[in-house]
């Protein structure tokens, strides 16, 4: 019985063998081993095989995960929050801009971009306010122009060309991120998205006044098909197109378009022309984009 077991162990060991024994010199014959030692060697080789199999499984899993390795579809919405303030008084061209995605972004093929993914950009141009004392002078606006360059998650990077569909102040963004309550008897509250759409935290379906479903409140964020809308400001006007596919909107209404909550600030350019550069401007003071401000960005089409 012991002889048959030893033979079985020897054959199994030969099958699993991938490298010479560590105590064997090149050209030497292998040193005979007893059943106990053979069992130890077999256990070590089985362990190595299991680890190798796990490594292959992990590699396959990583290969199937959305690794930010391809271009994003045109019109994909990306809701972001700015990490730090940008002040026209001291900012300069080339300064790095950092924002983070506000919720999971689900792509048409089912791939996802995680909440908190970094989006990196830079200041393209900046102009602080300078008062012109000349009689009846037309004061030039102060401005900050920004371009986002890439989405980055660890070592994975996607180059991007984005426009601003809507942008909101820190205060308005904070209000839209949590429910407000009518009185002490209101235990559920109402969330008012930037752009005016309302729903309660318990609602799974977000409805228009006529009862139509215009969005969905899910575990990983708010999703909706964007609706056609327009913006008209002191420096420019533009059209926000609707989408047939569902988009990640976070704290924005499906019809949000333009500037919200800023005191006199306006979008002189939203980057929709394919430049990917948006310009926030104001008259009578220096422009400042505060940390905590948010924007609903969209992927531009190819030029």
mmCIF file of C-alpha atoms in Angstrom:
data_model
loop_
_atom_site.group_PDB
_atom_site.id
_atom_site.type_symbol
_atom_site.label_atom_id
_atom_site.label_comp_id
_atom_site.label_asym_id
_atom_site.label_seq_id
_atom_site.Cartn_x
_atom_site.Cartn_y
_atom_site.Cartn_z
ATOM 1 C CA UNK A 1 0.000 0.000 0.000
ATOM 2 C CA UNK A 2 2.766 2.377 0.982
ATOM 3 C CA UNK A 3 4.641 1.484 -2.209
ATOM 4 C CA UNK A 4 1.618 2.365 -4.398
ATOM 5 C CA UNK A 5 1.156 5.681 -2.492
ATOM 6 C CA UNK A 6 4.824 6.555 -3.005
ATOM 7 C CA UNK A 7 4.569 5.811 -6.706
ATOM 8 C CA UNK A 8 1.437 7.992 -6.991
ATOM 9 C CA UNK A 9 3.205 10.870 -5.222
ATOM 10 C CA UNK A 10 6.208 10.498 -7.522
ATOM 11 C CA UNK A 11 4.080 10.621 -10.667
ATOM 12 C CA UNK A 12 2.068 13.620 -9.420
ATOM 13 C CA UNK A 13 5.275 15.405 -8.466
ATOM 14 C CA UNK A 14 6.711 14.832 -11.940
ATOM 15 C CA UNK A 15 3.484 16.211 -13.509
ATOM 16 C CA UNK A 16 3.608 19.433 -11.444
ATOM 17 C CA UNK A 17 7.337 19.950 -11.730
ATOM 18 C CA UNK A 18 8.254 23.232 -13.412
ATOM 19 C CA UNK A 19 11.756 23.863 -12.067
ATOM 20 C CA UNK A 20 14.660 21.594 -10.955
ATOM 21 C CA UNK A 21 15.009 20.750 -7.282
ATOM 22 C CA UNK A 22 16.843 23.482 -5.444
ATOM 23 C CA UNK A 23 19.557 21.128 -4.142
ATOM 24 C CA UNK A 24 20.333 19.607 -7.539
ATOM 25 C CA UNK A 25 23.442 20.679 -9.435
ATOM 26 C CA UNK A 26 23.406 20.781 -13.210
ATOM 27 C CA UNK A 27 24.452 17.371 -14.561
ATOM 28 C CA UNK A 28 23.853 15.525 -11.228
ATOM 29 C CA UNK A 29 21.295 12.835 -10.711
ATOM 30 C CA UNK A 30 18.424 13.698 -8.331
ATOM 31 C CA UNK A 31 18.816 12.521 -4.752
ATOM 32 C CA UNK A 32 16.228 9.880 -3.793
ATOM 33 C CA UNK A 33 13.564 11.044 -1.304
ATOM 34 C CA UNK A 34 11.264 9.209 1.076
ATOM 35 C CA UNK A 35 7.448 9.434 1.098
ATOM 36 C CA UNK A 36 7.333 12.176 3.809
ATOM 37 C CA UNK A 37 9.747 14.429 1.955
ATOM 38 C CA UNK A 38 7.898 13.812 -1.292
ATOM 39 C CA UNK A 39 4.645 14.882 0.375
ATOM 40 C CA UNK A 40 6.279 18.149 1.511
ATOM 41 C CA UNK A 41 7.535 18.852 -2.012
ATOM 42 C CA UNK A 42 4.121 18.042 -3.459
ATOM 43 C CA UNK A 43 2.434 20.417 -1.003
ATOM 44 C CA UNK A 44 4.834 23.229 -1.975
ATOM 45 C CA UNK A 45 4.247 22.678 -5.682
ATOM 46 C CA UNK A 46 0.476 22.491 -5.223
ATOM 47 C CA UNK A 47 0.645 25.801 -3.335
ATOM 48 C CA UNK A 48 2.621 27.351 -6.184
ATOM 49 C CA UNK A 49 0.068 26.078 -8.687
ATOM 50 C CA UNK A 50 -2.844 27.534 -6.689
ATOM 51 C CA UNK A 51 -1.100 30.935 -6.425
ATOM 52 C CA UNK A 52 -0.418 30.913 -10.144
ATOM 53 C CA UNK A 53 -4.065 30.143 -10.869
ATOM 54 C CA UNK A 54 -5.172 33.001 -8.583
ATOM 55 C CA UNK A 55 -2.783 35.385 -10.317
ATOM 56 C CA UNK A 56 -4.208 34.431 -13.701
ATOM 57 C CA UNK A 57 -7.734 34.996 -12.388
ATOM 58 C CA UNK A 58 -6.791 38.407 -11.012
ATOM 59 C CA UNK A 59 -5.181 39.378 -14.308
ATOM 60 C CA UNK A 60 -8.289 38.297 -16.195
ATOM 61 C CA UNK A 61 -10.480 40.286 -13.806
ATOM 62 C CA UNK A 62 -8.318 43.375 -14.227
ATOM 63 C CA UNK A 63 -8.472 42.995 -17.988
ATOM 64 C CA UNK A 64 -12.280 42.947 -17.919
ATOM 65 C CA UNK A 65 -12.586 45.918 -15.538
ATOM 66 C CA UNK A 66 -13.117 49.427 -16.979
ATOM 67 C CA UNK A 67 -9.489 50.575 -16.898
ATOM 68 C CA UNK A 68 -10.012 54.038 -18.401
ATOM 69 C CA UNK A 69 -8.226 52.981 -21.552
ATOM 70 C CA UNK A 70 -10.495 54.272 -24.280
ATOM 71 C CA UNK A 71 -12.169 57.480 -25.414
ATOM 72 C CA UNK A 72 -15.498 58.410 -23.861
ATOM 73 C CA UNK A 73 -18.610 58.536 -26.058
ATOM 74 C CA UNK A 74 -19.692 61.943 -27.338
ATOM 75 C CA UNK A 75 -22.111 63.837 -25.028
ATOM 76 C CA UNK A 76 -21.226 61.701 -21.977
ATOM 77 C CA UNK A 77 -22.095 63.827 -18.940
ATOM 78 C CA UNK A 78 -19.520 64.118 -16.143
ATOM 79 C CA UNK A 79 -20.640 65.888 -12.939
ATOM 80 C CA UNK A 80 -17.614 67.212 -11.034
ATOM 81 C CA UNK A 81 -16.745 69.209 -7.935
ATOM 82 C CA UNK A 82 -13.750 71.568 -7.910
ATOM 83 C CA UNK A 83 -11.127 70.710 -5.296
ATOM 84 C CA UNK A 84 -9.646 74.159 -4.790
ATOM 85 C CA UNK A 85 -10.390 77.818 -5.486
ATOM 86 C CA UNK A 86 -9.054 79.660 -8.520
ATOM 87 C CA UNK A 87 -8.659 83.427 -8.058
ATOM 88 C CA UNK A 88 -7.940 85.716 -11.000
ATOM 89 C CA UNK A 89 -5.908 87.934 -8.665
ATOM 90 C CA UNK A 90 -3.130 85.382 -8.270
ATOM 91 C CA UNK A 91 -3.741 82.540 -10.719
ATOM 92 C CA UNK A 92 -1.596 82.221 -13.840
ATOM 93 C CA UNK A 93 -1.745 80.326 -17.117
ATOM 94 C CA UNK A 94 -0.595 76.748 -16.693
ATOM 95 C CA UNK A 95 -1.794 76.343 -13.095
ATOM 96 C CA UNK A 96 -3.210 72.867 -12.463
ATOM 97 C CA UNK A 97 -6.946 72.485 -11.894
ATOM 98 C CA UNK A 98 -8.272 69.432 -10.038
ATOM 99 C CA UNK A 99 -11.877 68.275 -9.819
ATOM 100 C CA UNK A 100 -13.475 64.972 -8.760
ATOM 101 C CA UNK A 101 -16.406 63.082 -10.221
ATOM 102 C CA UNK A 102 -19.460 63.391 -7.964
ATOM 103 C CA UNK A 103 -20.996 59.995 -8.638
ATOM 104 C CA UNK A 104 -20.504 56.823 -10.654
ATOM 105 C CA UNK A 105 -20.545 57.439 -14.406
ATOM 106 C CA UNK A 106 -22.104 54.564 -16.336
ATOM 107 C CA UNK A 107 -21.046 54.251 -19.978
ATOM 108 C CA UNK A 108 -23.193 52.731 -22.758
ATOM 109 C CA UNK A 109 -21.288 49.444 -22.765
ATOM 110 C CA UNK A 110 -21.817 48.957 -19.036
ATOM 111 C CA UNK A 111 -18.326 50.148 -18.038
ATOM 112 C CA UNK A 112 -18.206 52.548 -15.108
ATOM 113 C CA UNK A 113 -16.016 55.394 -13.923
ATOM 114 C CA UNK A 114 -15.934 55.505 -10.129
ATOM 115 C CA UNK A 115 -17.116 58.338 -7.959
ATOM 116 C CA UNK A 116 -14.125 60.402 -6.874
ATOM 117 C CA UNK A 117 -12.146 59.846 -10.071
ATOM 118 C CA UNK A 118 -9.787 62.774 -10.636
ATOM 119 C CA UNK A 119 -10.177 65.062 -13.613
ATOM 120 C CA UNK A 120 -7.115 67.190 -14.303
ATOM 121 C CA UNK A 121 -6.992 70.446 -16.218
ATOM 122 C CA UNK A 122 -5.127 73.722 -16.361
ATOM 123 C CA UNK A 123 -5.673 77.459 -16.478
ATOM 124 C CA UNK A 124 -5.491 78.616 -20.104
ATOM 125 C CA UNK A 125 -5.856 82.358 -19.505
ATOM 126 C CA UNK A 126 -6.597 84.683 -16.614
ATOM 127 C CA UNK A 127 -7.354 88.379 -16.289
ATOM 128 C CA UNK A 128 -7.810 90.157 -12.952
ATOM 129 C CA UNK A 129 -10.084 93.194 -12.802
ATOM 130 C CA UNK A 130 -8.327 96.473 -13.456
ATOM 131 C CA UNK A 131 -10.344 99.661 -13.118
ATOM 132 C CA UNK A 132 -10.061 102.018 -16.051
ATOM 133 C CA UNK A 133 -10.339 105.601 -14.720
ATOM 134 C CA UNK A 134 -10.871 107.153 -18.141
ATOM 135 C CA UNK A 135 -14.152 109.119 -18.465
ATOM 136 C CA UNK A 136 -17.040 106.908 -19.523
ATOM 137 C CA UNK A 137 -14.660 103.982 -19.841
ATOM 138 C CA UNK A 138 -16.172 100.587 -20.601
ATOM 139 C CA UNK A 139 -14.701 98.370 -17.892
ATOM 140 C CA UNK A 140 -13.212 95.133 -19.165
ATOM 141 C CA UNK A 141 -14.419 91.948 -17.491
ATOM 142 C CA UNK A 142 -12.225 89.771 -15.342
ATOM 143 C CA UNK A 143 -12.013 86.189 -16.541
ATOM 144 C CA UNK A 144 -10.636 82.716 -15.914
ATOM 145 C CA UNK A 145 -10.338 80.257 -18.800
ATOM 146 C CA UNK A 146 -9.927 76.562 -17.946
ATOM 147 C CA UNK A 147 -9.429 73.429 -19.989
ATOM 148 C CA UNK A 148 -9.777 69.895 -18.622
ATOM 149 C CA UNK A 149 -7.221 67.527 -20.152
ATOM 150 C CA UNK A 150 -7.681 64.052 -18.691
ATOM 151 C CA UNK A 151 -9.550 61.701 -16.411
ATOM 152 C CA UNK A 152 -7.144 59.871 -14.139
ATOM 153 C CA UNK A 153 -7.603 56.898 -11.839
ATOM 154 C CA UNK A 154 -4.291 55.565 -10.559
ATOM 155 C CA UNK A 155 -2.148 54.782 -13.611
ATOM 156 C CA UNK A 156 -5.161 54.727 -15.943
ATOM 157 C CA UNK A 157 -5.735 57.881 -17.990
ATOM 158 C CA UNK A 158 -8.290 59.023 -20.568
ATOM 159 C CA UNK A 159 -7.545 62.198 -22.550
ATOM 160 C CA UNK A 160 -10.710 64.302 -22.737
ATOM 161 C CA UNK A 161 -12.149 67.244 -24.631
ATOM 162 C CA UNK A 162 -14.996 68.672 -22.582
ATOM 163 C CA UNK A 163 -17.462 71.521 -22.548
ATOM 164 C CA UNK A 164 -19.436 72.974 -19.644
ATOM 165 C CA UNK A 165 -23.152 72.360 -19.865
ATOM 166 C CA UNK A 166 -23.872 73.919 -16.466
ATOM 167 C CA UNK A 167 -21.874 75.334 -13.580
ATOM 168 C CA UNK A 168 -23.046 76.131 -10.045
ATOM 169 C CA UNK A 169 -21.696 78.011 -7.047
ATOM 170 C CA UNK A 170 -20.561 76.327 -3.860
ATOM 171 C CA UNK A 171 -23.694 77.407 -1.980
ATOM 172 C CA UNK A 172 -26.136 76.220 -4.648
ATOM 173 C CA UNK A 173 -24.216 72.955 -5.027
ATOM 174 C CA UNK A 174 -24.354 72.276 -1.291
ATOM 175 C CA UNK A 175 -28.096 72.973 -1.196
ATOM 176 C CA UNK A 176 -28.761 70.609 -4.093
ATOM 177 C CA UNK A 177 -26.822 67.786 -2.446
ATOM 178 C CA UNK A 178 -29.162 67.380 0.561
ATOM 179 C CA UNK A 179 -32.877 67.525 1.323
ATOM 180 C CA UNK A 180 -34.543 70.596 2.778
ATOM 181 C CA UNK A 181 -37.527 70.371 5.119
ATOM 182 C CA UNK A 182 -40.761 72.343 5.187
ATOM 183 C CA UNK A 183 -41.132 72.178 8.982
ATOM 184 C CA UNK A 184 -40.528 69.907 11.978
ATOM 185 C CA UNK A 185 -43.213 67.470 10.793
ATOM 186 C CA UNK A 186 -41.452 66.921 7.466
ATOM 187 C CA UNK A 187 -39.279 63.874 8.141
ATOM 188 C CA UNK A 188 -38.492 63.033 4.516
ATOM 189 C CA UNK A 189 -37.620 66.364 2.964
ATOM 190 C CA UNK A 190 -37.313 67.420 -0.650
ATOM 191 C CA UNK A 191 -34.216 67.565 -2.826
ATOM 192 C CA UNK A 192 -34.133 70.397 -5.365
ATOM 193 C CA UNK A 193 -31.612 69.752 -8.094
ATOM 194 C CA UNK A 194 -29.741 72.572 -9.810
ATOM 195 C CA UNK A 195 -32.163 73.626 -12.501
ATOM 196 C CA UNK A 196 -35.288 73.178 -10.341
ATOM 197 C CA UNK A 197 -36.245 69.487 -10.546
ATOM 198 C CA UNK A 198 -37.599 68.217 -7.210
ATOM 199 C CA UNK A 199 -37.979 64.768 -5.650
ATOM 200 C CA UNK A 200 -37.869 63.169 -2.221
ATOM 201 C CA UNK A 201 -35.030 60.884 -1.087
ATOM 202 C CA UNK A 202 -37.548 58.015 -1.056
ATOM 203 C CA UNK A 203 -38.470 58.474 -4.712
ATOM 204 C CA UNK A 204 -36.913 56.005 -7.098
ATOM 205 C CA UNK A 205 -38.493 57.667 -10.120
ATOM 206 C CA UNK A 206 -38.124 61.410 -10.667
ATOM 207 C CA UNK A 207 -41.154 62.879 -12.381
ATOM 208 C CA UNK A 208 -42.055 66.075 -14.186
ATOM 209 C CA UNK A 209 -45.145 68.053 -13.187
ATOM 210 C CA UNK A 210 -47.186 66.126 -15.769
ATOM 211 C CA UNK A 211 -46.149 62.793 -14.260
ATOM 212 C CA UNK A 212 -43.636 61.791 -16.931
ATOM 213 C CA UNK A 213 -40.513 60.014 -15.719
ATOM 214 C CA UNK A 214 -37.514 62.290 -16.345
ATOM 215 C CA UNK A 215 -34.892 60.586 -14.184
ATOM 216 C CA UNK A 216 -34.131 57.918 -11.612
ATOM 217 C CA UNK A 217 -32.738 58.099 -8.094
ATOM 218 C CA UNK A 218 -30.568 55.024 -7.658
ATOM 219 C CA UNK A 219 -28.142 53.730 -5.050
ATOM 220 C CA UNK A 220 -25.116 55.041 -6.929
ATOM 221 C CA UNK A 221 -26.542 58.423 -7.941
ATOM 222 C CA UNK A 222 -29.097 60.291 -10.037
ATOM 223 C CA UNK A 223 -29.465 59.379 -13.711
ATOM 224 C CA UNK A 224 -31.482 60.980 -16.483
ATOM 225 C CA UNK A 225 -31.724 61.645 -20.173
ATOM 226 C CA UNK A 226 -30.651 65.243 -20.656
ATOM 227 C CA UNK A 227 -33.289 67.520 -22.156
ATOM 228 C CA UNK A 228 -32.857 70.355 -24.613
ATOM 229 C CA UNK A 229 -32.403 73.787 -23.051
ATOM 230 C CA UNK A 230 -30.619 77.086 -23.594
ATOM 231 C CA UNK A 231 -28.496 79.723 -21.860
ATOM 232 C CA UNK A 232 -28.172 83.421 -22.529
ATOM 233 C CA UNK A 233 -25.655 85.542 -20.624
ATOM 234 C CA UNK A 234 -23.965 88.937 -20.967
ATOM 235 C CA UNK A 235 -21.068 87.526 -22.971
ATOM 236 C CA UNK A 236 -22.516 84.583 -24.858
ATOM 237 C CA UNK A 237 -25.468 82.311 -25.397
ATOM 238 C CA UNK A 238 -25.508 78.622 -26.247
ATOM 239 C CA UNK A 239 -27.798 75.662 -26.673
ATOM 240 C CA UNK A 240 -27.702 72.515 -24.516
ATOM 241 C CA UNK A 241 -28.798 69.516 -26.557
ATOM 242 C CA UNK A 242 -30.798 66.593 -25.236
ATOM 243 C CA UNK A 243 -29.541 63.011 -25.161
ATOM 244 C CA UNK A 244 -31.183 59.722 -26.055
ATOM 245 C CA UNK A 245 -28.950 57.803 -23.655
ATOM 246 C CA UNK A 246 -29.137 57.982 -19.866
ATOM 247 C CA UNK A 247 -26.494 60.166 -18.219
ATOM 248 C CA UNK A 248 -25.030 60.613 -14.742
ATOM 249 C CA UNK A 249 -26.260 63.979 -13.468
ATOM 250 C CA UNK A 250 -25.647 63.901 -9.664
ATOM 251 C CA UNK A 251 -27.127 67.185 -8.373
ATOM 252 C CA UNK A 252 -28.170 68.606 -11.764
ATOM 253 C CA UNK A 253 -31.607 68.648 -13.362
ATOM 254 C CA UNK A 254 -31.952 67.056 -16.802
ATOM 255 C CA UNK A 255 -32.588 70.536 -18.240
ATOM 256 C CA UNK A 256 -29.772 72.347 -16.368
ATOM 257 C CA UNK A 257 -27.933 74.681 -18.736
ATOM 258 C CA UNK A 258 -25.792 77.722 -17.932
ATOM 259 C CA UNK A 259 -24.761 79.412 -14.690
ATOM 260 C CA UNK A 260 -26.410 78.960 -11.278
ATOM 261 C CA UNK A 261 -25.884 80.808 -8.005
ATOM 262 C CA UNK A 262 -23.062 83.110 -9.064
ATOM 263 C CA UNK A 263 -23.463 86.838 -8.418
ATOM 264 C CA UNK A 264 -23.068 88.391 -11.849
ATOM 265 C CA UNK A 265 -20.690 85.738 -13.179
ATOM 266 C CA UNK A 266 -21.379 84.383 -16.658
ATOM 267 C CA UNK A 267 -20.034 81.887 -19.149
ATOM 268 C CA UNK A 268 -18.297 83.849 -21.907
ATOM 269 C CA UNK A 269 -17.493 80.509 -23.583
ATOM 270 C CA UNK A 270 -18.474 76.961 -22.656
ATOM 271 C CA UNK A 271 -15.928 75.113 -24.831
ATOM 272 C CA UNK A 272 -18.571 73.517 -27.012
ATOM 273 C CA UNK A 273 -16.786 74.708 -30.157
ATOM 274 C CA UNK A 274 -14.356 71.820 -29.693
ATOM 275 C CA UNK A 275 -11.646 73.852 -27.975
ATOM 276 C CA UNK A 276 -12.506 72.267 -24.631
ATOM 277 C CA UNK A 277 -11.830 75.627 -22.957
ATOM 278 C CA UNK A 278 -14.541 77.335 -20.926
ATOM 279 C CA UNK A 279 -14.374 80.914 -19.679
ATOM 280 C CA UNK A 280 -16.056 82.222 -16.539
ATOM 281 C CA UNK A 281 -16.200 86.019 -16.421
ATOM 282 C CA UNK A 282 -17.557 88.867 -14.294
ATOM 283 C CA UNK A 283 -17.596 92.660 -14.445
ATOM 284 C CA UNK A 284 -16.593 95.090 -11.719
ATOM 285 C CA UNK A 285 -14.430 92.692 -9.695
ATOM 286 C CA UNK A 286 -11.917 89.901 -10.119
ATOM 287 C CA UNK A 287 -13.299 86.494 -11.040
ATOM 288 C CA UNK A 288 -13.026 83.714 -8.477
ATOM 289 C CA UNK A 289 -14.136 80.128 -8.784
ATOM 290 C CA UNK A 290 -14.507 78.798 -5.256
ATOM 291 C CA UNK A 291 -13.639 75.314 -4.034
ATOM 292 C CA UNK A 292 -16.813 73.258 -3.788
ATOM 293 C CA UNK A 293 -18.291 74.755 -6.935
ATOM 294 C CA UNK A 294 -19.564 72.111 -9.340
ATOM 295 C CA UNK A 295 -20.045 71.664 -13.061
ATOM 296 C CA UNK A 296 -21.873 69.303 -15.377
ATOM 297 C CA UNK A 297 -19.361 68.632 -18.123
ATOM 298 C CA UNK A 298 -19.986 66.917 -21.455
ATOM 299 C CA UNK A 299 -17.682 65.150 -23.869
ATOM 300 C CA UNK A 300 -17.279 67.096 -27.112
ATOM 301 C CA UNK A 301 -17.506 65.412 -30.487
ATOM 302 C CA UNK A 302 -14.449 64.993 -32.678
ATOM 303 C CA UNK A 303 -13.418 68.151 -34.521
#
